[in-house]
Amino acid sequence: MELTTAGESHGKAIVGIIEGLPSNLEIDIDGINADLALRQGGYGRGGRQKIEKDKIELISGVRNRLTLGSPLCFAVVNADYKNWRQYMAPEGCDVTGKTLTKVRPGHADLTGMIKYDQTDARNILERASARETAVRVAAGGIARCYLKALGVEVGGYVSCVCGEEDKNIYSFEQLSEAKGHPLFMIDGEREKRAMSLIDRLKEEGDTAGGIVEIRVKGLKSGFGSCMTYGEKLDAQLAFALMSVQAIKGVEVGIGFDAGRLPGSKVHDEIVKKDGVYARTTNNAGGIEGGMSNGEDIILRAVMKPIPTLMKGLNTVDIATGLPCTAAGERSDVAAICACEIILESVTAFTIAKAVAKRLGGDNMNEVIERYNKLG
């Protein structure tokens, strides 16, 4: 199972193609659109979210909500394209309009311009934009349909916003509470403090990042491999999370705390009860030796503050070579809620990909039968 994405932030649409889906997988269009709406919400978002009302448009590979086994092509149309057609139309446009040369620190602008021999950062930022993640949320929604048929669920919440950190431990069932909160935080009092911080940062023209925790429940043991490094499940998940714009760090299980504690307090002891193996703790985060071990998978990712600050940072105008203040493209103060649902989505797709690699199957009945036979 593979995903390819295409499209620019202010282009006609962003598009995805998924290859390797079995036939007769029922696609929950309403569920996917609900995830796309979550990606656009959350406290601290900017003005563009009022323009776009993202919906998935299935183009091929599905008939009457059931996959056909052929490549599934879908799109999320950019409503804002009508305002950008004169500057972005592939058939011909005014490339002198909306030019950006005051490159923004923390963005792909300058490095991308040098690498791709461009004089306008617009040709870089349109693809580097986090707008691309709408496709990955849609693809993740399709992957959730696949995993749901096997009894596997993915959830998450925001544990920290710019230093306001919730260190409580929650059950998987409690995670669903987060989506009903403005910042996807479960601790209401800490969330209020984080919201006040966002308000202050907005007044100052500044931005905030945060930390997201993602969990996977119900995945059986043995997905991934210890035999080749490229098949290690934790490596694949770390790659997926790090591939999301603004992610600067990933932890599995207790993560960096494993380097601060002795082995006796890190490794999960094994028991056998009623013929079933289990761990007494889950510091490994559900993955040992690059393979799922049957416990909940626990992941954490750090999102950096959004690099487009309304007050601007010091930079250089590459058109003149002179110092200047960075361009102020449309920006959010905090997009941590969007980040949370995006990370859930890429996790779901990565898990589905690992399951499909091990089980194969041309149709969902074959997939479900093979999964149920696993110990």
mmCIF file of C-alpha atoms in Angstrom:
data_model
loop_
_atom_site.group_PDB
_atom_site.id
_atom_site.type_symbol
_atom_site.label_atom_id
_atom_site.label_comp_id
_atom_site.label_asym_id
_atom_site.label_seq_id
_atom_site.Cartn_x
_atom_site.Cartn_y
_atom_site.Cartn_z
ATOM 1 C CA MET A 1 0.000 0.000 0.000
ATOM 2 C CA GLU A 2 1.553 3.274 -1.159
ATOM 3 C CA LEU A 3 0.469 6.918 -1.177
ATOM 4 C CA THR A 4 1.559 9.577 -3.657
ATOM 5 C CA THR A 5 0.468 13.208 -3.256
ATOM 6 C CA ALA A 6 0.549 16.193 -5.606
ATOM 7 C CA GLY A 7 -0.654 19.767 -5.737
ATOM 8 C CA GLU A 8 0.146 23.278 -4.542
ATOM 9 C CA SER A 9 -1.239 25.253 -1.644
ATOM 10 C CA HIS A 10 -3.055 27.765 -3.875
ATOM 11 C CA GLY A 11 -3.360 25.533 -6.930
ATOM 12 C CA LYS A 12 -6.540 23.923 -8.256
ATOM 13 C CA ALA A 13 -6.481 21.009 -5.818
ATOM 14 C CA ILE A 14 -4.275 18.711 -3.827
ATOM 15 C CA VAL A 15 -4.453 15.124 -4.996
ATOM 16 C CA GLY A 16 -3.602 11.677 -3.670
ATOM 17 C CA ILE A 17 -3.293 8.225 -5.226
ATOM 18 C CA ILE A 18 -3.299 5.093 -3.066
ATOM 19 C CA GLU A 19 -2.102 1.863 -4.637
ATOM 20 C CA GLY A 20 -2.464 -1.578 -3.056
ATOM 21 C CA LEU A 21 -5.861 -1.314 -1.391
ATOM 22 C CA PRO A 22 -7.866 -4.560 -1.430
ATOM 23 C CA SER A 23 -11.330 -4.644 -2.964
ATOM 24 C CA ASN A 24 -14.578 -4.351 -0.997
ATOM 25 C CA LEU A 25 -13.231 -1.963 1.625
ATOM 26 C CA GLU A 26 -16.104 0.325 2.603
ATOM 27 C CA ILE A 27 -15.037 3.979 2.540
ATOM 28 C CA ASP A 28 -16.512 6.150 5.297
ATOM 29 C CA ILE A 29 -16.737 9.461 3.428
ATOM 30 C CA ASP A 30 -18.426 11.233 6.330
ATOM 31 C CA GLY A 31 -15.695 10.075 8.722
ATOM 32 C CA ILE A 32 -12.965 11.301 6.380
ATOM 33 C CA ASN A 33 -14.645 14.687 6.009
ATOM 34 C CA ALA A 34 -14.979 14.910 9.791
ATOM 35 C CA ASP A 35 -11.203 14.413 10.089
ATOM 36 C CA LEU A 36 -10.614 17.073 7.429
ATOM 37 C CA ALA A 37 -12.790 19.465 9.445
ATOM 38 C CA LEU A 38 -10.778 18.707 12.596
ATOM 39 C CA ARG A 39 -7.612 19.548 10.674
ATOM 40 C CA GLN A 40 -9.009 23.015 9.958
ATOM 41 C CA GLY A 41 -10.147 23.697 13.506
ATOM 42 C CA GLY A 42 -8.578 24.313 16.883
ATOM 43 C CA TYR A 43 -7.734 27.363 18.927
ATOM 44 C CA GLY A 44 -5.190 29.690 17.322
ATOM 45 C CA ARG A 45 -5.913 28.995 13.653
ATOM 46 C CA GLY A 46 -5.689 31.708 11.004
ATOM 47 C CA GLY A 47 -7.940 33.199 8.356
ATOM 48 C CA ARG A 48 -7.569 30.668 5.531
ATOM 49 C CA GLN A 49 -9.554 28.076 7.470
ATOM 50 C CA LYS A 50 -12.604 30.300 6.954
ATOM 51 C CA ILE A 51 -12.061 30.154 3.193
ATOM 52 C CA GLU A 52 -11.495 26.432 2.691
ATOM 53 C CA LYS A 53 -14.155 23.866 3.615
ATOM 54 C CA ASP A 54 -12.244 20.714 2.840
ATOM 55 C CA LYS A 55 -14.077 17.657 1.533
ATOM 56 C CA ILE A 56 -12.726 14.514 -0.093
ATOM 57 C CA GLU A 57 -13.657 13.996 -3.722
ATOM 58 C CA LEU A 58 -13.274 10.377 -4.811
ATOM 59 C CA ILE A 59 -12.204 10.247 -8.452
ATOM 60 C CA SER A 60 -11.470 6.593 -9.173
ATOM 61 C CA GLY A 61 -11.032 3.193 -7.546
ATOM 62 C CA VAL A 62 -14.331 3.283 -5.626
ATOM 63 C CA ARG A 63 -17.860 2.375 -6.682
ATOM 64 C CA ASN A 64 -20.839 2.703 -4.366
ATOM 65 C CA ARG A 65 -18.429 3.420 -1.462
ATOM 66 C CA LEU A 66 -16.558 0.104 -1.971
ATOM 67 C CA THR A 67 -12.992 -0.085 -3.271
ATOM 68 C CA LEU A 68 -12.420 -1.977 -6.510
ATOM 69 C CA GLY A 69 -8.846 -3.113 -5.896
ATOM 70 C CA SER A 70 -7.535 -0.606 -8.436
ATOM 71 C CA PRO A 71 -5.592 2.570 -7.570
ATOM 72 C CA LEU A 72 -7.774 4.943 -5.567
ATOM 73 C CA CYS A 73 -7.472 8.551 -6.703
ATOM 74 C CA PHE A 74 -8.961 11.402 -4.696
ATOM 75 C CA ALA A 75 -8.716 15.176 -4.430
ATOM 76 C CA VAL A 76 -9.295 17.988 -1.972
ATOM 77 C CA VAL A 77 -10.248 21.033 -4.024
ATOM 78 C CA ASN A 78 -8.757 24.398 -3.067
ATOM 79 C CA ALA A 79 -11.655 26.851 -2.826
ATOM 80 C CA ASP A 80 -9.134 29.701 -2.614
ATOM 81 C CA TYR A 81 -7.851 28.920 -6.130
ATOM 82 C CA LYS A 82 -10.438 31.283 -7.627
ATOM 83 C CA ASN A 83 -8.596 34.128 -5.865
ATOM 84 C CA TRP A 84 -5.200 32.901 -7.044
ATOM 85 C CA ARG A 85 -5.955 31.716 -10.585
ATOM 86 C CA GLN A 86 -4.294 34.768 -12.181
ATOM 87 C CA TYR A 87 -1.067 34.010 -10.265
ATOM 88 C CA MET A 88 -1.087 30.179 -10.200
ATOM 89 C CA ALA A 89 -2.807 28.862 -13.330
ATOM 90 C CA PRO A 90 -0.642 26.149 -14.953
ATOM 91 C CA GLU A 91 -2.038 27.107 -18.373
ATOM 92 C CA GLY A 92 -0.476 30.572 -18.044
ATOM 93 C CA CYS A 93 -0.467 33.279 -15.370
ATOM 94 C CA ASP A 94 1.143 36.457 -14.059
ATOM 95 C CA VAL A 95 4.256 35.145 -12.294
ATOM 96 C CA THR A 96 5.232 38.668 -11.247
ATOM 97 C CA GLY A 97 2.219 38.847 -8.931
ATOM 98 C CA LYS A 98 2.491 37.384 -5.418
ATOM 99 C CA THR A 99 6.275 37.098 -5.791
ATOM 100 C CA LEU A 100 8.116 36.356 -2.542
ATOM 101 C CA THR A 101 11.803 37.190 -2.204
ATOM 102 C CA LYS A 102 11.985 38.114 1.498
ATOM 103 C CA VAL A 103 12.712 34.545 2.507
ATOM 104 C CA ARG A 104 11.322 33.366 5.850
ATOM 105 C CA PRO A 105 13.554 31.788 8.532
ATOM 106 C CA GLY A 106 12.418 28.287 9.433
ATOM 107 C CA HIS A 107 10.770 27.715 6.042
ATOM 108 C CA ALA A 108 11.891 25.882 2.918
ATOM 109 C CA ASP A 109 12.110 29.219 1.040
ATOM 110 C CA LEU A 110 15.837 29.918 0.766
ATOM 111 C CA THR A 111 17.218 26.376 0.636
ATOM 112 C CA GLY A 112 14.547 25.331 -1.857
ATOM 113 C CA MET A 113 15.246 28.303 -4.112
ATOM 114 C CA ILE A 114 18.934 27.480 -4.238
ATOM 115 C CA LYS A 115 18.309 23.770 -4.807
ATOM 116 C CA TYR A 116 15.700 24.203 -7.568
ATOM 117 C CA ASP A 117 17.276 27.292 -9.181
ATOM 118 C CA GLN A 118 14.353 29.635 -8.560
ATOM 119 C CA THR A 119 14.151 33.412 -8.117
ATOM 120 C CA ASP A 120 10.685 33.378 -6.524
ATOM 121 C CA ALA A 121 10.060 31.523 -3.265
ATOM 122 C CA ARG A 122 6.437 31.079 -4.394
ATOM 123 C CA ASN A 123 7.647 28.144 -6.508
ATOM 124 C CA ILE A 124 8.924 26.470 -3.325
ATOM 125 C CA LEU A 125 6.493 27.416 -0.596
ATOM 126 C CA GLU A 126 3.388 26.384 -2.535
ATOM 127 C CA ARG A 127 4.459 22.739 -2.321
ATOM 128 C CA ALA A 128 6.315 22.920 0.999
ATOM 129 C CA SER A 129 3.177 24.323 2.640
ATOM 130 C CA ALA A 130 1.369 22.280 5.283
ATOM 131 C CA ARG A 131 -1.690 22.545 3.031
ATOM 132 C CA GLU A 132 -0.365 19.278 1.564
ATOM 133 C CA THR A 133 -1.317 17.510 4.783
ATOM 134 C CA ALA A 134 -5.017 17.680 3.897
ATOM 135 C CA VAL A 135 -4.299 14.865 1.437
ATOM 136 C CA ARG A 136 -2.577 12.834 4.123
ATOM 137 C CA VAL A 137 -5.512 13.295 6.483
ATOM 138 C CA ALA A 138 -7.835 12.019 3.752
ATOM 139 C CA ALA A 139 -5.527 9.071 3.048
ATOM 140 C CA GLY A 140 -5.335 8.388 6.771
ATOM 141 C CA GLY A 141 -9.125 8.312 6.890
ATOM 142 C CA ILE A 142 -9.134 5.612 4.217
ATOM 143 C CA ALA A 143 -6.507 3.705 6.212
ATOM 144 C CA ARG A 144 -8.713 3.989 9.322
ATOM 145 C CA CYS A 145 -11.489 2.213 7.398
ATOM 146 C CA TYR A 146 -9.064 -0.634 6.664
ATOM 147 C CA LEU A 147 -7.845 -0.843 10.281
ATOM 148 C CA LYS A 148 -11.353 -0.559 11.751
ATOM 149 C CA ALA A 149 -12.343 -3.722 9.883
ATOM 150 C CA LEU A 150 -9.567 -5.477 11.844
ATOM 151 C CA GLY A 151 -10.443 -3.953 15.224
ATOM 152 C CA VAL A 152 -7.484 -1.534 15.251
ATOM 153 C CA GLU A 153 -8.005 2.070 16.417
ATOM 154 C CA VAL A 154 -5.860 5.213 16.393
ATOM 155 C CA GLY A 155 -6.330 8.130 18.821
ATOM 156 C CA GLY A 156 -4.417 11.001 20.344
ATOM 157 C CA TYR A 157 -4.391 14.308 22.178
ATOM 158 C CA VAL A 158 -2.305 17.434 22.708
ATOM 159 C CA SER A 159 -0.131 17.115 25.818
ATOM 160 C CA CYS A 160 1.751 20.417 25.612
ATOM 161 C CA VAL A 161 1.408 23.880 24.087
ATOM 162 C CA CYS A 162 4.457 26.153 24.283
ATOM 163 C CA GLY A 163 5.501 24.871 27.728
ATOM 164 C CA GLU A 164 2.014 24.339 29.198
ATOM 165 C CA GLU A 165 2.394 20.582 29.627
ATOM 166 C CA ASP A 166 -0.055 17.923 30.798
ATOM 167 C CA LYS A 167 1.898 15.033 32.337
ATOM 168 C CA ASN A 168 -1.137 12.974 33.328
ATOM 169 C CA ILE A 169 -1.461 9.427 31.977
ATOM 170 C CA TYR A 170 -4.718 8.651 30.175
ATOM 171 C CA SER A 171 -6.343 5.439 29.008
ATOM 172 C CA PHE A 172 -7.014 5.005 25.305
ATOM 173 C CA GLU A 173 -10.725 5.410 25.973
ATOM 174 C CA GLN A 174 -10.151 8.843 27.533
ATOM 175 C CA LEU A 175 -8.434 10.186 24.422
ATOM 176 C CA SER A 176 -11.727 10.743 22.618
ATOM 177 C CA GLU A 177 -12.522 13.510 25.122
ATOM 178 C CA ALA A 178 -9.783 15.672 23.595
ATOM 179 C CA LYS A 179 -11.602 16.321 20.305
ATOM 180 C CA GLY A 180 -14.346 18.142 22.216
ATOM 181 C CA HIS A 181 -11.870 20.685 23.631
ATOM 182 C CA PRO A 182 -10.606 23.849 21.861
ATOM 183 C CA LEU A 183 -6.949 22.750 22.004
ATOM 184 C CA PHE A 184 -7.441 18.962 22.067
ATOM 185 C CA MET A 185 -6.056 18.945 25.615
ATOM 186 C CA ILE A 186 -7.766 16.721 28.207
ATOM 187 C CA ASP A 187 -6.758 18.720 31.303
ATOM 188 C CA GLY A 188 -9.217 21.634 31.179
ATOM 189 C CA GLU A 189 -7.346 23.948 33.543
ATOM 190 C CA ARG A 190 -4.066 23.558 31.712
ATOM 191 C CA GLU A 191 -5.867 24.078 28.441
ATOM 192 C CA LYS A 192 -7.267 27.406 29.681
ATOM 193 C CA ARG A 193 -3.742 28.557 30.542
ATOM 194 C CA ALA A 194 -2.511 27.460 27.118
ATOM 195 C CA MET A 195 -5.326 29.403 25.424
ATOM 196 C CA SER A 196 -4.417 32.524 27.377
ATOM 197 C CA LEU A 197 -0.812 32.071 26.271
ATOM 198 C CA ILE A 198 -1.920 31.827 22.631
ATOM 199 C CA ASP A 199 -3.919 35.045 23.031
ATOM 200 C CA ARG A 200 -0.832 36.828 24.355
ATOM 201 C CA LEU A 201 1.378 35.484 21.589
ATOM 202 C CA LYS A 202 -1.134 36.657 18.993
ATOM 203 C CA GLU A 203 -0.971 40.192 20.391
ATOM 204 C CA GLU A 204 2.824 40.023 20.220
ATOM 205 C CA GLY A 205 2.864 38.695 16.650
ATOM 206 C CA ASP A 206 4.439 35.446 17.840
ATOM 207 C CA THR A 207 3.608 31.735 17.453
ATOM 208 C CA ALA A 208 3.465 28.518 19.499
ATOM 209 C CA GLY A 209 4.335 24.872 18.992
ATOM 210 C CA GLY A 210 3.580 21.862 21.158
ATOM 211 C CA ILE A 211 3.679 18.118 21.765
ATOM 212 C CA VAL A 212 1.191 15.503 20.560
ATOM 213 C CA GLU A 213 0.734 11.944 21.818
ATOM 214 C CA ILE A 214 -0.620 9.296 19.449
ATOM 215 C CA ARG A 215 -1.797 5.805 20.418
ATOM 216 C CA VAL A 216 -2.675 2.685 18.450
ATOM 217 C CA LYS A 217 -4.925 0.114 20.147
ATOM 218 C CA GLY A 218 -5.731 -3.418 19.030
ATOM 219 C CA LEU A 219 -2.786 -4.149 16.723
ATOM 220 C CA LYS A 220 -1.608 -7.727 17.112
ATOM 221 C CA SER A 221 2.050 -8.639 17.535
ATOM 222 C CA GLY A 222 4.495 -9.245 14.740
ATOM 223 C CA PHE A 223 3.980 -6.292 12.401
ATOM 224 C CA GLY A 224 7.246 -4.824 11.228
ATOM 225 C CA SER A 225 10.470 -6.830 11.255
ATOM 226 C CA CYS A 226 13.756 -7.248 13.089
ATOM 227 C CA MET A 227 15.425 -8.735 10.006
ATOM 228 C CA THR A 228 16.017 -5.630 7.895
ATOM 229 C CA TYR A 229 16.287 -2.066 9.145
ATOM 230 C CA GLY A 230 13.869 -0.683 6.563
ATOM 231 C CA GLU A 231 11.043 -2.871 7.849
ATOM 232 C CA LYS A 232 11.323 -1.872 11.503
ATOM 233 C CA LEU A 233 7.891 -0.586 12.519
ATOM 234 C CA ASP A 234 9.228 2.095 14.846
ATOM 235 C CA ALA A 235 11.517 3.340 12.070
ATOM 236 C CA GLN A 236 8.593 3.525 9.649
ATOM 237 C CA LEU A 237 6.439 5.372 12.174
ATOM 238 C CA ALA A 238 9.234 7.791 13.054
ATOM 239 C CA PHE A 239 9.712 8.514 9.349
ATOM 240 C CA ALA A 240 5.962 9.106 8.889
ATOM 241 C CA LEU A 241 5.735 11.510 11.815
ATOM 242 C CA MET A 242 8.924 13.360 10.894
ATOM 243 C CA SER A 243 7.680 13.752 7.316
ATOM 244 C CA VAL A 244 4.916 16.052 8.565
ATOM 245 C CA GLN A 245 5.770 19.743 8.250
ATOM 246 C CA ALA A 246 7.077 21.365 11.479
ATOM 247 C CA ILE A 247 7.812 18.087 13.331
ATOM 248 C CA LYS A 248 11.264 18.236 14.939
ATOM 249 C CA GLY A 249 11.351 15.232 17.248
ATOM 250 C CA VAL A 250 9.718 11.814 17.799
ATOM 251 C CA GLU A 251 9.581 9.464 20.781
ATOM 252 C CA VAL A 252 8.374 5.855 21.054
ATOM 253 C CA GLY A 253 7.154 4.719 24.470
ATOM 254 C CA ILE A 254 9.034 6.547 27.208
ATOM 255 C CA GLY A 255 11.405 7.846 24.535
ATOM 256 C CA PHE A 256 14.301 9.931 25.805
ATOM 257 C CA ASP A 257 13.549 8.978 29.393
ATOM 258 C CA ALA A 258 14.995 5.559 28.530
ATOM 259 C CA GLY A 259 18.384 7.267 28.506
ATOM 260 C CA ARG A 260 17.830 8.717 31.970
ATOM 261 C CA LEU A 261 16.854 5.520 33.802
ATOM 262 C CA PRO A 262 18.529 2.188 34.609
ATOM 263 C CA GLY A 263 17.494 -0.883 32.645
ATOM 264 C CA SER A 264 15.515 -2.312 35.543
ATOM 265 C CA LYS A 265 13.138 0.640 35.290
ATOM 266 C CA VAL A 266 12.970 0.726 31.491
ATOM 267 C CA HIS A 267 12.387 -2.771 30.124
ATOM 268 C CA ASP A 268 8.915 -4.302 30.306
ATOM 269 C CA GLU A 269 8.782 -7.623 32.138
ATOM 270 C CA ILE A 270 6.866 -10.448 30.458
ATOM 271 C CA VAL A 271 4.126 -12.624 31.962
ATOM 272 C CA LYS A 272 1.892 -15.375 30.637
ATOM 273 C CA LYS A 273 -1.699 -15.463 31.795
ATOM 274 C CA ASP A 274 -4.377 -17.800 30.457
ATOM 275 C CA GLY A 275 -2.013 -18.815 27.682
ATOM 276 C CA VAL A 276 -1.430 -15.241 26.520
ATOM 277 C CA TYR A 277 1.861 -13.345 26.742
ATOM 278 C CA ALA A 278 1.753 -9.767 28.018
ATOM 279 C CA ARG A 279 3.952 -7.042 29.505
ATOM 280 C CA THR A 280 3.540 -5.726 33.019
ATOM 281 C CA THR A 281 4.370 -2.205 31.793
ATOM 282 C CA ASN A 282 4.556 -0.552 28.373
ATOM 283 C CA ASN A 283 7.687 1.589 28.428
ATOM 284 C CA ALA A 284 8.615 0.228 24.990
ATOM 285 C CA GLY A 285 5.494 1.811 23.565
ATOM 286 C CA GLY A 286 4.210 -1.404 22.011
ATOM 287 C CA ILE A 287 7.257 -2.014 19.808
ATOM 288 C CA GLU A 288 10.216 -4.302 20.523
ATOM 289 C CA GLY A 289 12.940 -5.155 18.022
ATOM 290 C CA GLY A 290 11.152 -3.169 15.344
ATOM 291 C CA MET A 291 7.955 -5.237 15.699
ATOM 292 C CA SER A 292 4.592 -4.631 17.337
ATOM 293 C CA ASN A 293 4.305 -6.694 20.532
ATOM 294 C CA GLY A 294 0.537 -6.536 21.043
ATOM 295 C CA GLU A 295 0.539 -3.684 23.562
ATOM 296 C CA ASP A 296 -0.739 -0.213 22.698
ATOM 297 C CA ILE A 297 1.670 1.674 20.446
ATOM 298 C CA ILE A 298 2.613 5.012 22.046
ATOM 299 C CA LEU A 299 4.192 7.813 20.036
ATOM 300 C CA ARG A 300 4.999 11.450 20.772
ATOM 301 C CA ALA A 301 5.974 14.190 18.348
ATOM 302 C CA VAL A 302 7.180 17.748 18.837
ATOM 303 C CA MET A 303 5.842 20.496 16.598
ATOM 304 C CA LYS A 304 7.995 23.610 16.328
ATOM 305 C CA PRO A 305 6.355 27.050 16.514
ATOM 306 C CA ILE A 306 4.993 28.166 13.138
ATOM 307 C CA PRO A 307 7.887 29.978 11.407
ATOM 308 C CA THR A 308 5.718 32.632 9.716
ATOM 309 C CA LEU A 309 5.524 35.294 12.429
ATOM 310 C CA MET A 310 3.246 38.239 11.783
ATOM 311 C CA LYS A 311 5.835 40.554 13.297
ATOM 312 C CA GLY A 312 8.455 39.045 11.003
ATOM 313 C CA LEU A 313 12.038 37.921 11.665
ATOM 314 C CA ASN A 314 15.260 39.348 10.316
ATOM 315 C CA THR A 315 16.264 37.961 6.944
ATOM 316 C CA VAL A 316 17.593 38.961 3.511
ATOM 317 C CA ASP A 317 15.689 39.982 0.387
ATOM 318 C CA ILE A 318 17.287 37.750 -2.234
ATOM 319 C CA ALA A 319 16.215 40.139 -4.998
ATOM 320 C CA THR A 320 18.389 42.943 -3.582
ATOM 321 C CA GLY A 321 20.749 41.165 -1.191
ATOM 322 C CA LEU A 322 19.790 43.650 1.521
ATOM 323 C CA PRO A 323 18.648 42.964 5.100
ATOM 324 C CA CYS A 324 14.880 43.130 5.626
ATOM 325 C CA THR A 325 12.002 41.762 7.660
ATOM 326 C CA ALA A 326 10.643 38.378 6.555
ATOM 327 C CA ALA A 327 7.490 38.309 4.454
ATOM 328 C CA GLY A 328 4.252 37.846 6.364
ATOM 329 C CA GLU A 329 2.313 35.158 4.524
ATOM 330 C CA ARG A 330 -1.015 34.034 6.029
ATOM 331 C CA SER A 331 -0.252 32.441 9.376
ATOM 332 C CA ASP A 332 -1.778 30.783 12.389
ATOM 333 C CA VAL A 333 -0.615 31.456 15.925
ATOM 334 C CA ALA A 334 -0.940 27.778 16.820
ATOM 335 C CA ALA A 335 -1.863 24.811 14.634
ATOM 336 C CA ILE A 336 -1.298 22.074 17.210
ATOM 337 C CA CYS A 337 -4.830 20.665 16.847
ATOM 338 C CA ALA A 338 -4.317 20.331 13.104
ATOM 339 C CA CYS A 339 -0.991 18.674 13.835
ATOM 340 C CA GLU A 340 -2.675 16.159 16.144
ATOM 341 C CA ILE A 341 -5.168 14.901 13.560
ATOM 342 C CA ILE A 342 -2.490 14.883 10.855
ATOM 343 C CA LEU A 343 -0.229 12.729 13.036
ATOM 344 C CA GLU A 344 -3.110 10.359 13.786
ATOM 345 C CA SER A 345 -3.668 10.079 10.044
ATOM 346 C CA VAL A 346 -0.079 9.361 9.010
ATOM 347 C CA THR A 347 0.157 6.848 11.854
ATOM 348 C CA ALA A 348 -2.994 5.102 10.630
ATOM 349 C CA PHE A 349 -1.652 4.921 7.073
ATOM 350 C CA THR A 350 1.722 3.589 8.218
ATOM 351 C CA ILE A 351 0.122 0.895 10.374
ATOM 352 C CA ALA A 352 -2.232 -0.071 7.540
ATOM 353 C CA LYS A 353 0.732 -0.275 5.178
ATOM 354 C CA ALA A 354 2.597 -2.592 7.574
ATOM 355 C CA VAL A 355 -0.475 -4.801 7.998
ATOM 356 C CA ALA A 356 -1.022 -5.001 4.240
ATOM 357 C CA LYS A 357 2.628 -5.925 3.672
ATOM 358 C CA ARG A 358 2.395 -8.876 6.054
ATOM 359 C CA LEU A 359 -1.093 -10.115 5.233
ATOM 360 C CA GLY A 360 -1.478 -9.339 1.533
ATOM 361 C CA GLY A 361 -4.975 -10.132 0.294
ATOM 362 C CA ASP A 362 -6.793 -8.995 -2.827
ATOM 363 C CA ASN A 363 -10.103 -8.437 -1.041
ATOM 364 C CA MET A 364 -11.145 -7.518 2.494
ATOM 365 C CA ASN A 365 -12.518 -10.969 3.310
ATOM 366 C CA GLU A 366 -9.043 -12.415 2.719
ATOM 367 C CA VAL A 367 -7.423 -9.677 4.831
ATOM 368 C CA ILE A 368 -9.814 -10.127 7.761
ATOM 369 C CA GLU A 369 -9.512 -13.928 7.657
ATOM 370 C CA ARG A 370 -5.709 -13.775 7.703
ATOM 371 C CA TYR A 371 -5.638 -11.210 10.512
ATOM 372 C CA ASN A 372 -8.012 -13.249 12.675
ATOM 373 C CA LYS A 373 -5.750 -16.299 12.339
ATOM 374 C CA LEU A 374 -2.835 -14.481 13.960
ATOM 375 C CA GLY A 375 -2.080 -15.211 17.602
#
